[in-house]
Amino acid sequence: MDPMQGSIMNPSMSPISGFAFAPGIFVSDHEGEDFLSSLDSDTRDYVIKHTDEFRTRQDIVDCINKLHGKS
């Protein structure tokens, strides 16, 4: 069963995230959406699923670097 079936998405929300990504970390929803769209799909999925673990943009960047084997 498709989990999105029957749900109503707010047209003003991003088709990428469907919610405000990392509120308080990015200046605007648009900035957060731009950041997410710059990531490959696997990294983006991981970051979205773990959003509550990040306090700053640097936390997100550090996580991405670790995912990609960078220090």
Short mmCIF file of N, CA, C and O in Angstrom, two decimals:
data_model
loop_
_atom_site.label_atom_id
_atom_site.label_comp_id
_atom_site.label_asym_id
_atom_site.label_seq_id
_atom_site.Cartn_x
_atom_site.Cartn_y
_atom_site.Cartn_z
N MET A 1 0.85 -1.18 0.00
CA MET A 1 0.00 0.00 0.00
C MET A 1 0.89 1.24 0.00
O MET A 1 1.86 1.31 0.72
N ASP A 2 0.55 2.21 -0.80
CA ASP A 2 1.30 3.45 -0.90
C ASP A 2 0.99 4.31 0.32
O ASP A 2 -0.16 4.70 0.54
N PRO A 3 2.03 4.66 1.14
CA PRO A 3 1.77 5.45 2.34
C PRO A 3 1.29 6.87 2.03
O PRO A 3 0.68 7.52 2.88
N MET A 4 1.56 7.37 0.84
CA MET A 4 1.13 8.71 0.48
C MET A 4 -0.29 8.74 -0.07
O MET A 4 -0.90 9.78 -0.19
N GLN A 5 -0.81 7.56 -0.41
CA GLN A 5 -2.15 7.49 -0.98
C GLN A 5 -3.17 7.99 0.04
O GLN A 5 -3.17 7.59 1.19
N GLY A 6 -4.00 8.88 -0.41
CA GLY A 6 -5.05 9.38 0.46
C GLY A 6 -4.62 10.55 1.32
O GLY A 6 -5.44 11.17 1.96
N SER A 7 -3.32 10.87 1.35
CA SER A 7 -2.91 12.01 2.14
C SER A 7 -2.99 13.26 1.28
O SER A 7 -2.84 13.21 0.06
N ILE A 8 -3.25 14.36 1.91
CA ILE A 8 -3.35 15.63 1.20
C ILE A 8 -2.11 16.44 1.53
O ILE A 8 -1.83 16.72 2.69
N MET A 9 -1.37 16.79 0.49
CA MET A 9 -0.16 17.57 0.69
C MET A 9 -0.49 19.04 0.48
O MET A 9 -1.14 19.41 -0.50
N ASN A 10 -0.04 19.87 1.38
CA ASN A 10 -0.22 21.30 1.26
C ASN A 10 0.54 21.78 0.03
O ASN A 10 1.74 21.56 -0.08
N PRO A 11 -0.10 22.43 -0.91
CA PRO A 11 0.56 22.83 -2.14
C PRO A 11 1.73 23.78 -1.91
O PRO A 11 2.62 23.87 -2.73
N SER A 12 1.76 24.50 -0.80
CA SER A 12 2.86 25.43 -0.54
C SER A 12 4.08 24.71 0.04
O SER A 12 5.13 25.31 0.19
N MET A 13 3.93 23.44 0.37
CA MET A 13 5.05 22.70 0.94
C MET A 13 5.91 22.12 -0.16
O MET A 13 5.46 21.87 -1.26
N SER A 14 7.15 21.86 0.19
CA SER A 14 8.10 21.34 -0.77
C SER A 14 7.76 19.93 -1.20
O SER A 14 7.45 19.08 -0.37
N PRO A 15 7.87 19.64 -2.49
CA PRO A 15 7.69 18.26 -2.92
C PRO A 15 8.87 17.39 -2.50
O PRO A 15 8.78 16.18 -2.48
N ILE A 16 10.00 18.00 -2.15
CA ILE A 16 11.17 17.25 -1.72
C ILE A 16 10.96 16.70 -0.32
O ILE A 16 11.10 15.53 -0.06
N SER A 17 10.62 17.57 0.60
CA SER A 17 10.57 17.15 1.98
C SER A 17 9.15 17.00 2.51
O SER A 17 8.91 16.21 3.40
N GLY A 18 8.22 17.78 2.00
CA GLY A 18 6.86 17.72 2.48
C GLY A 18 6.67 18.36 3.85
O GLY A 18 5.61 18.33 4.41
N PHE A 19 7.71 18.94 4.37
CA PHE A 19 7.66 19.61 5.67
C PHE A 19 8.80 20.60 5.74
O PHE A 19 9.69 20.59 4.91
N ALA A 20 8.78 21.46 6.75
CA ALA A 20 9.87 22.41 6.94
C ALA A 20 11.08 21.63 7.46
O ALA A 20 11.06 21.09 8.56
N PHE A 21 12.10 21.54 6.66
CA PHE A 21 13.30 20.79 7.02
C PHE A 21 14.12 21.56 8.02
O PHE A 21 14.47 22.71 7.81
N ALA A 22 14.46 20.93 9.14
CA ALA A 22 15.35 21.46 10.17
C ALA A 22 15.00 22.90 10.56
O ALA A 22 15.81 23.80 10.40
N PRO A 23 13.79 23.11 11.09
CA PRO A 23 13.42 24.47 11.49
C PRO A 23 14.40 25.02 12.52
O PRO A 23 14.86 24.31 13.40
N GLY A 24 14.77 26.28 12.34
CA GLY A 24 15.71 26.92 13.26
C GLY A 24 17.15 26.79 12.80
O GLY A 24 18.02 27.53 13.26
N ILE A 25 17.44 25.86 11.90
CA ILE A 25 18.81 25.70 11.40
C ILE A 25 19.00 26.54 10.13
O ILE A 25 20.02 27.19 9.96
N PHE A 26 18.00 26.54 9.27
CA PHE A 26 18.07 27.31 8.03
C PHE A 26 17.23 28.57 8.19
O PHE A 26 16.23 28.57 8.89
N VAL A 27 17.65 29.63 7.51
CA VAL A 27 16.97 30.92 7.62
C VAL A 27 15.53 30.83 7.12
O VAL A 27 14.64 31.46 7.69
N SER A 28 15.32 30.03 6.09
CA SER A 28 13.97 29.89 5.53
C SER A 28 13.74 28.46 5.08
O SER A 28 14.69 27.68 4.92
N ASP A 29 12.48 28.12 4.86
CA ASP A 29 12.15 26.80 4.31
C ASP A 29 12.81 26.62 2.96
O ASP A 29 13.29 25.54 2.63
N HIS A 30 12.84 27.69 2.17
CA HIS A 30 13.45 27.62 0.84
C HIS A 30 14.93 27.27 0.93
O HIS A 30 15.43 26.45 0.16
N GLU A 31 15.64 27.86 1.88
CA GLU A 31 17.06 27.55 2.06
C GLU A 31 17.25 26.08 2.44
O GLU A 31 18.14 25.39 1.92
N GLY A 32 16.41 25.58 3.33
CA GLY A 32 16.47 24.17 3.72
C GLY A 32 16.17 23.25 2.55
O GLY A 32 16.83 22.22 2.35
N GLU A 33 15.20 23.62 1.74
CA GLU A 33 14.84 22.82 0.55
C GLU A 33 15.98 22.82 -0.47
O GLU A 33 16.27 21.80 -1.07
N ASP A 34 16.62 23.99 -0.64
CA ASP A 34 17.76 24.07 -1.56
C ASP A 34 18.90 23.17 -1.09
O ASP A 34 19.54 22.49 -1.89
N PHE A 35 19.13 23.18 0.21
CA PHE A 35 20.19 22.35 0.77
C PHE A 35 19.88 20.87 0.51
O PHE A 35 20.74 20.13 0.04
N LEU A 36 18.66 20.47 0.80
CA LEU A 36 18.27 19.08 0.57
C LEU A 36 18.39 18.68 -0.90
O LEU A 36 18.85 17.59 -1.22
N SER A 37 17.99 19.57 -1.78
CA SER A 37 18.02 19.23 -3.21
C SER A 37 19.45 19.12 -3.73
O SER A 37 19.67 18.53 -4.78
N SER A 38 20.42 19.64 -3.00
CA SER A 38 21.82 19.54 -3.42
C SER A 38 22.43 18.18 -3.07
O SER A 38 23.52 17.87 -3.52
N LEU A 39 21.72 17.39 -2.27
CA LEU A 39 22.24 16.10 -1.83
C LEU A 39 21.78 14.97 -2.75
O LEU A 39 20.71 15.06 -3.35
N ASP A 40 22.58 13.90 -2.82
CA ASP A 40 22.12 12.73 -3.56
C ASP A 40 20.96 12.10 -2.78
O ASP A 40 20.77 12.37 -1.60
N SER A 41 20.18 11.28 -3.45
CA SER A 41 18.94 10.78 -2.85
C SER A 41 19.15 9.96 -1.58
O SER A 41 18.38 10.10 -0.63
N ASP A 42 20.17 9.13 -1.53
CA ASP A 42 20.41 8.32 -0.33
C ASP A 42 20.80 9.19 0.85
O ASP A 42 20.32 9.00 1.97
N THR A 43 21.67 10.16 0.61
CA THR A 43 22.10 11.07 1.68
C THR A 43 20.91 11.91 2.14
O THR A 43 20.70 12.09 3.34
N ARG A 44 20.14 12.42 1.19
CA ARG A 44 18.96 13.22 1.53
C ARG A 44 18.00 12.42 2.39
O ARG A 44 17.51 12.91 3.42
N ASP A 45 17.72 11.18 2.02
CA ASP A 45 16.82 10.34 2.81
C ASP A 45 17.33 10.15 4.23
O ASP A 45 16.57 10.23 5.19
N TYR A 46 18.64 9.89 4.36
CA TYR A 46 19.22 9.69 5.68
C TYR A 46 19.09 10.96 6.52
O TYR A 46 18.68 10.92 7.68
N VAL A 47 19.45 12.10 5.93
CA VAL A 47 19.41 13.38 6.66
C VAL A 47 17.98 13.69 7.09
O VAL A 47 17.75 14.10 8.24
N ILE A 48 17.01 13.48 6.22
CA ILE A 48 15.61 13.75 6.57
C ILE A 48 15.16 12.85 7.72
O ILE A 48 14.51 13.31 8.66
N LYS A 49 15.53 11.58 7.68
CA LYS A 49 15.12 10.65 8.73
C LYS A 49 15.78 10.95 10.07
O LYS A 49 15.26 10.54 11.11
N HIS A 50 16.91 11.65 10.06
CA HIS A 50 17.65 11.93 11.29
C HIS A 50 17.67 13.42 11.65
O HIS A 50 18.50 13.86 12.44
N THR A 51 16.74 14.18 11.10
CA THR A 51 16.70 15.62 11.32
C THR A 51 16.73 16.00 12.79
O THR A 51 17.39 16.95 13.18
N ASP A 52 16.05 15.24 13.61
CA ASP A 52 15.97 15.59 15.04
C ASP A 52 17.31 15.44 15.76
O ASP A 52 17.45 15.91 16.89
N GLU A 53 18.31 14.86 15.12
CA GLU A 53 19.63 14.70 15.73
C GLU A 53 20.54 15.91 15.49
O GLU A 53 21.62 15.99 16.07
N PHE A 54 20.12 16.84 14.64
CA PHE A 54 20.96 17.98 14.28
C PHE A 54 20.54 19.24 15.01
O PHE A 54 19.36 19.54 15.12
N ARG A 55 21.54 19.97 15.50
CA ARG A 55 21.28 21.25 16.18
C ARG A 55 21.73 22.43 15.32
O ARG A 55 21.22 23.53 15.47
N THR A 56 22.71 22.18 14.44
CA THR A 56 23.25 23.24 13.60
C THR A 56 23.46 22.71 12.19
O THR A 56 23.48 21.49 11.97
N ARG A 57 23.67 23.63 11.26
CA ARG A 57 23.98 23.24 9.89
C ARG A 57 25.30 22.46 9.86
O ARG A 57 25.44 21.51 9.09
N GLN A 58 26.25 22.85 10.71
CA GLN A 58 27.53 22.16 10.76
C GLN A 58 27.35 20.70 11.20
O GLN A 58 28.05 19.82 10.71
N ASP A 59 26.39 20.43 12.09
CA ASP A 59 26.09 19.04 12.48
C ASP A 59 25.67 18.23 11.25
O ASP A 59 26.07 17.08 11.09
N ILE A 60 24.87 18.85 10.39
CA ILE A 60 24.42 18.16 9.19
C ILE A 60 25.59 17.91 8.25
O ILE A 60 25.75 16.80 7.73
N VAL A 61 26.42 18.92 8.06
CA VAL A 61 27.58 18.79 7.18
C VAL A 61 28.53 17.72 7.71
O VAL A 61 29.04 16.89 6.95
N ASP A 62 28.77 17.71 9.02
CA ASP A 62 29.64 16.69 9.63
C ASP A 62 29.07 15.29 9.40
O ASP A 62 29.81 14.36 9.07
N CYS A 63 27.78 15.13 9.54
CA CYS A 63 27.12 13.84 9.31
C CYS A 63 27.30 13.41 7.86
O CYS A 63 27.64 12.26 7.59
N ILE A 64 27.08 14.33 6.94
CA ILE A 64 27.23 14.02 5.51
C ILE A 64 28.67 13.61 5.21
O ILE A 64 28.90 12.64 4.48
N ASN A 65 29.62 14.33 5.78
CA ASN A 65 31.03 13.98 5.56
C ASN A 65 31.34 12.57 6.07
O ASN A 65 32.04 11.81 5.41
N LYS A 66 30.81 12.21 7.23
CA LYS A 66 31.01 10.86 7.76
C LYS A 66 30.37 9.81 6.85
O LYS A 66 30.94 8.75 6.62
N LEU A 67 29.16 10.11 6.35
CA LEU A 67 28.49 9.18 5.45
C LEU A 67 29.30 8.92 4.18
O LEU A 67 29.26 7.84 3.62
N HIS A 68 30.04 9.94 3.76
CA HIS A 68 30.81 9.85 2.53
C HIS A 68 32.27 9.51 2.78
O HIS A 68 33.10 9.60 1.87
N GLY A 69 32.59 9.13 4.03
CA GLY A 69 33.95 8.67 4.36
C GLY A 69 34.97 9.78 4.49
O GLY A 69 36.17 9.54 4.39
N LYS A 70 34.50 11.00 4.71
CA LYS A 70 35.41 12.13 4.90
C LYS A 70 35.47 12.46 6.38
O LYS A 70 34.54 12.22 7.12
N SER A 71 36.57 13.02 6.81
CA SER A 71 36.74 13.37 8.23
C SER A 71 36.06 14.65 8.56
O SER A 71 35.94 15.54 7.84
#
